[in-house]
Coordinates of C-alpha atoms in Angstrom, one line a residue:
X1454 CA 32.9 -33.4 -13.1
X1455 CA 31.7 -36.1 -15.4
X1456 CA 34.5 -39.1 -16.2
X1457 CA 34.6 -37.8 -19.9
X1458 CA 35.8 -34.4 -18.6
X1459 CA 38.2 -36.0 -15.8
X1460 CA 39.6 -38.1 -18.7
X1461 CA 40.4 -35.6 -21.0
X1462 CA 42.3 -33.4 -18.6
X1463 CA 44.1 -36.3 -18.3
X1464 CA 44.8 -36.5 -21.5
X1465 CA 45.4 -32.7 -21.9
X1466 CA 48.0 -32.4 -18.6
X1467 CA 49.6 -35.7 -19.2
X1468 CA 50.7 -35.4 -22.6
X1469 CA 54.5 -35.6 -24.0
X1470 CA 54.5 -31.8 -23.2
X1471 CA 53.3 -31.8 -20.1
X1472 CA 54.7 -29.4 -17.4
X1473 CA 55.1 -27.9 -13.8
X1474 CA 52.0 -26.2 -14.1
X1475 CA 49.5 -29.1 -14.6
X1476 CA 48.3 -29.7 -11.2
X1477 CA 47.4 -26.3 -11.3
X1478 CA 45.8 -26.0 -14.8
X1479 CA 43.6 -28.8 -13.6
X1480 CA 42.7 -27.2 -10.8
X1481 CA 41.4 -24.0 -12.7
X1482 CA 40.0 -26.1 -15.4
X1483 CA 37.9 -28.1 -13.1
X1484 CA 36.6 -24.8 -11.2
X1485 CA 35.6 -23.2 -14.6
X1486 CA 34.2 -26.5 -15.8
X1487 CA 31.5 -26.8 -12.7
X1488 CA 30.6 -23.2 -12.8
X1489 CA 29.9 -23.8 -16.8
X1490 CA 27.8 -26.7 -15.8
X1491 CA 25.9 -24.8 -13.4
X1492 CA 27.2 -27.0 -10.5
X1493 CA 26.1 -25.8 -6.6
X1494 CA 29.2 -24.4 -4.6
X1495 CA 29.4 -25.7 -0.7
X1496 CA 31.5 -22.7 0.5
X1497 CA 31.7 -22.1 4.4
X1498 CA 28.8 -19.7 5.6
X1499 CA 31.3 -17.3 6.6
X1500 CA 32.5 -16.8 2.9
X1501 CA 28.6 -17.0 1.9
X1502 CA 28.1 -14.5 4.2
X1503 CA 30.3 -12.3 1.7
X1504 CA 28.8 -9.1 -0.2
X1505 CA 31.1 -9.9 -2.8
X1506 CA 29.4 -14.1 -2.9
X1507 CA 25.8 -12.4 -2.7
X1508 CA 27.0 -10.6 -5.7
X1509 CA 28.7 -13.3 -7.4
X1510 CA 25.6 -16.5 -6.9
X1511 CA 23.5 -13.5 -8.2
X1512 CA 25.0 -13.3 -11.7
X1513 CA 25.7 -9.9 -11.7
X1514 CA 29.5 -9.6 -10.2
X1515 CA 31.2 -10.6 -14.1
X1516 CA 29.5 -7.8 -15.6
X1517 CA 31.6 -5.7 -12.9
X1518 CA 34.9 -6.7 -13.2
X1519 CA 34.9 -7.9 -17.1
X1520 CA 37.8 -6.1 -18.7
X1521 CA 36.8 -4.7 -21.8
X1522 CA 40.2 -5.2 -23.8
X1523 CA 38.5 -3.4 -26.6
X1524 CA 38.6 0.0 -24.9
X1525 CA 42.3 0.0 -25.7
X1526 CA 43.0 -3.1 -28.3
X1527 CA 39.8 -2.7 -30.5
X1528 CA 40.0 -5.7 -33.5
X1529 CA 39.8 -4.3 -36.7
X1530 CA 38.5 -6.2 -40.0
X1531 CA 40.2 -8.6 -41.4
X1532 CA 42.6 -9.3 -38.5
X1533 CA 43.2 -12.1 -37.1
X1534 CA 42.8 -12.3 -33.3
X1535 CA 43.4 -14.9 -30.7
X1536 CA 41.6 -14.7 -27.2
X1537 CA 43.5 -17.0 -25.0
X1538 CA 41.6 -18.2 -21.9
X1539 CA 38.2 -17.0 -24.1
X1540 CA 35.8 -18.6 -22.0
X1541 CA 32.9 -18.2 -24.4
X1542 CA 33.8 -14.4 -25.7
X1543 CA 33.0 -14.8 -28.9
X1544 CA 29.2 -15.6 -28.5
X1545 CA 29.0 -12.1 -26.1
X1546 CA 31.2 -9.7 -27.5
X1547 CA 30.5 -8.0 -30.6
X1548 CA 33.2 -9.7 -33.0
X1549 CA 30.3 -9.5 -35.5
X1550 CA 30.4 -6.3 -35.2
X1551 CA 34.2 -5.8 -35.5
X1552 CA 34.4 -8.2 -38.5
X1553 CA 38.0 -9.8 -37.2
X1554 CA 38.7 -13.4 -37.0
X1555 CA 38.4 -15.1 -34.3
X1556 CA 40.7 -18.0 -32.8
X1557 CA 40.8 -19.1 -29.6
X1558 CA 42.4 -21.7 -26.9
X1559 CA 41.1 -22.5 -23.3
X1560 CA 41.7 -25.0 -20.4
X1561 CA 38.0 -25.6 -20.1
X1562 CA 36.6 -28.1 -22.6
X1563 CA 32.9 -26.8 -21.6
X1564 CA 34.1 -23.6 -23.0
X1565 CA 36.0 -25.2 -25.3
X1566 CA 32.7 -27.1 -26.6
X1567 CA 30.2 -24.7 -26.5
X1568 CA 32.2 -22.2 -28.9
X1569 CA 33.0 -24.9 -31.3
X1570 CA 29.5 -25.8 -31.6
X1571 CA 27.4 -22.6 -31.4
X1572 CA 30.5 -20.5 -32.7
X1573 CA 30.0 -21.5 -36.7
X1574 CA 26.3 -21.2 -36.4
X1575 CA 26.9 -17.0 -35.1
X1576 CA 29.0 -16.9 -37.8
X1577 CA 31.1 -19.4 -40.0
X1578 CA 33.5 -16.8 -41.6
X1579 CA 34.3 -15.1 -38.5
X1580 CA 34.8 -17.9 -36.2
X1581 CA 37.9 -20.0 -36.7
X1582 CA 37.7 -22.4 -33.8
X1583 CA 39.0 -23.3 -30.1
X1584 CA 41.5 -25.2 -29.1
X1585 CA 42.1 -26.9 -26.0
X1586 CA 45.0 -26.0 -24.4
X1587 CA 47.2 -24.0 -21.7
X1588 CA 48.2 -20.5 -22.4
X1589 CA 52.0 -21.2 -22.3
X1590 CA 51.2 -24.1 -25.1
X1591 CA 49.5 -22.2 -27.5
X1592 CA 48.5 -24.7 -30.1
X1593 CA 49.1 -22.2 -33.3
X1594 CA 52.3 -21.6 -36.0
X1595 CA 54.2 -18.9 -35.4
X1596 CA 53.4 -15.0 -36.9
X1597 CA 49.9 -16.2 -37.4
X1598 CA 48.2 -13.1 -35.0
X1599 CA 47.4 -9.3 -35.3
X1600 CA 46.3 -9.3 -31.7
X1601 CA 46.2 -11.9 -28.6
X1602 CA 43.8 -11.4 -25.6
X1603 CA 44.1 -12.9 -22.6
X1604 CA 41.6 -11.6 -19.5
X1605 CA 40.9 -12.9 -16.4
X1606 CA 43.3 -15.3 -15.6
X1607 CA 46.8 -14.3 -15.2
X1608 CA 45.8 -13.9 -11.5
X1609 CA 45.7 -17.7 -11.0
X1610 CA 49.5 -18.4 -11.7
X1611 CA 52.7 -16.8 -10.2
X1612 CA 55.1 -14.4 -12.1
X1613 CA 56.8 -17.2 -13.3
X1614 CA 54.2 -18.8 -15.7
X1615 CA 53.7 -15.3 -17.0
X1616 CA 56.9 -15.7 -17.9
X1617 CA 56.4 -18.3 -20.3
X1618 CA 53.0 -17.0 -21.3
X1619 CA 54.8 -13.5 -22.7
X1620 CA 56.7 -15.9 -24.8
X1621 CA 54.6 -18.0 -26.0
X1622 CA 52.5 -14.5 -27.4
X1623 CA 55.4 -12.9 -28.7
X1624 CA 55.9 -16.1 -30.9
X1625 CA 52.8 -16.1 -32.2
X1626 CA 52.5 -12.6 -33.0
X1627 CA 53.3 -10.8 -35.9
X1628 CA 55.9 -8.7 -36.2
X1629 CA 54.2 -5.3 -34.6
X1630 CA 50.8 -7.0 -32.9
X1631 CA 49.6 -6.3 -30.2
X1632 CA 48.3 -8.4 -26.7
X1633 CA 46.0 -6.5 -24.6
X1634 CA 46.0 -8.6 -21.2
X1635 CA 44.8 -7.7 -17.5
X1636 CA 46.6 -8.3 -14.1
X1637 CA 44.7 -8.0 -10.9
X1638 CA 45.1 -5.1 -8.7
X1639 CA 45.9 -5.7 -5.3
X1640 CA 45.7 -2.3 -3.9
X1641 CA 42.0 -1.9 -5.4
X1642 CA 39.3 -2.6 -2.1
X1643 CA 37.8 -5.6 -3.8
X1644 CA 40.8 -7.2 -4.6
X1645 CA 41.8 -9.4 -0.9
X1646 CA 37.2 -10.4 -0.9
X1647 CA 37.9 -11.6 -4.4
X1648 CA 40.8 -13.6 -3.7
X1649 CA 38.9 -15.3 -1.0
X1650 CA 35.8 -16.3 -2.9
X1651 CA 38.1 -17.5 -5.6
X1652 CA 40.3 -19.6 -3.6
X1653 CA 36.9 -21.1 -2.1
X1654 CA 35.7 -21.8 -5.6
X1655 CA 38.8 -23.9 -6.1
X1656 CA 41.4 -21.3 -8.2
X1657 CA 43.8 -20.0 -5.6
X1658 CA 44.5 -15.9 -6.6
X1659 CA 48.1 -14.4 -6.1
X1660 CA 48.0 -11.0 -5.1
X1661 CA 50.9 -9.5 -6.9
X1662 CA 52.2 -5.7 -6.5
X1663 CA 51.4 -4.3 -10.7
X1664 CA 55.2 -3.0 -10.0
X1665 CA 56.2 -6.9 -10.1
X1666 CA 54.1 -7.3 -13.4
X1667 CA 55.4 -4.7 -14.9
X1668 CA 59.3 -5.4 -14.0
X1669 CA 58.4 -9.1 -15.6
X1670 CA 57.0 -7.1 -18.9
X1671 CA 59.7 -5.1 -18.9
X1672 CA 62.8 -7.7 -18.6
X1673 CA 60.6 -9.7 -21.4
X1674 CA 61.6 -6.9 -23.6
X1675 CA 58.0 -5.0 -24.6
X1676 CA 56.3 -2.1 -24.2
X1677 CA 53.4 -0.5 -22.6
X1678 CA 51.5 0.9 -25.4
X1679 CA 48.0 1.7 -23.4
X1680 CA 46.5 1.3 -19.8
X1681 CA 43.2 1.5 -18.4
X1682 CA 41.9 1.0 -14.6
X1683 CA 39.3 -1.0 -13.7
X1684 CA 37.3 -1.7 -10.7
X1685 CA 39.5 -4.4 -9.8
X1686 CA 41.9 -5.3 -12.8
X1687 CA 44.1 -3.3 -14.4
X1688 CA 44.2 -3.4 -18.2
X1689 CA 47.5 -3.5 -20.7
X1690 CA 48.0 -2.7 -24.0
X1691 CA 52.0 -3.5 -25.0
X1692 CA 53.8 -4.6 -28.1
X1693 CA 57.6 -6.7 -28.0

């Protein structure tokens, strides 16, 4: 990681709000960061030795376990959508296509900098900018959103940041939005390889029974609205 990027996850974890969790968010940050760089991985030969790391240096495990929220949470036109932890979704899913507005907020400032520059020049209307952030410090007013999104990376914190995460949603939310959000499923056969490679790659994975996630969505007072399986997360629909 360059000193820029060291300095401003300094600045991001070390700020007047900073929290438990900010070890950890740099952690994930910095993991995301070198594989958005295109930085080598020195992983034990056992772990290389992996299907599942053949798969993954190959480029072609993502496609595999991507959860495609808009199965169940489609954006329509003229809503306004946040995708928290967005990576760079909005230059390869179809929000062209779907005419809503995107917003977004990640831990990664590669991400973070790659949307805000190519973002405007897919489309200027559409694309409402990233903010650099944690999920449970969502960096928007209140009753701004239609529909949140947030894939891939619940699996990275305990129950107890979710906690604050389903929150932090609900606040920005409009009354009757939606968030469409996966968990990882431990019981699926790729689930304990994953959590390996992961952990290797520098983002330890909890391996949580979906009965504990959906005890925590239930005592946080929502509602499952829509489900859908996937190879190895499981995909959630639910309104508060």
């Amino acid at each position: 990681m360059s000193k820029k990027s060291d300095s401003q996850f300094q600045n991001l974890f070390s700020s007047p709000k900073s929290t438990q969790w900010d070890e950890r968010l740099a952690q994930i940050a910095y993991r995301f960061n070198r594989e958005y760089q295109g930085e080598r991985f020195e992983l034990p030969t056992e772990v290389q030795a992996m299907p599942i790391f053949r798969e993954w240096i190959a480029g072609s495990f993502s496609g595999r376990i991507a959860s495609p929220f808009w199965e169940i949470a489609k954006p329509q036109k003229n809503q306004h959508c946040i995708d928290i932890g967005c990576g760079i979704s909005f230059l390869i899913y179809p929000w062209r296509d779907w005419q809503a507005f995107f917003h977004g907020q990640e831990i990664s400032n590669m991400a973070r900098d790659t949307l805000n520059s190519r973002g405007p020049q897919l489309n200027s209307k559409l694309f409402k900018g990233v903010e650099l952030g944690a999920a449970h410090q969502l960096n928007y007013p209140s009753e701004q959103f239609d529909l949140a999104i947030a894939t891939g990376f619940s699996c990275y914190f305990p129950l107890e940041y979710w906690n604050a995460v389903l929150a932090e949603v609900k606040r920005v939310l409009k009354p009757g939005g939606h968030f469409v959000f996966d968990i990882l499923n431990p019981e699926q056969p790729l689930a304990e390889d994953w959590a390996v490679l992961e952990t290797y790659l520098g983002a330890e994975v909890f391996l949580e029974p979906l009965a504990k996630w959906e005890k925590t969505m239930k005592a946080s007072g929502t509602k499952v609205v829509a489900q859908k399986s996937g190879e190895l997360f499981e995909l959630y629909k639910i309104r508060f």
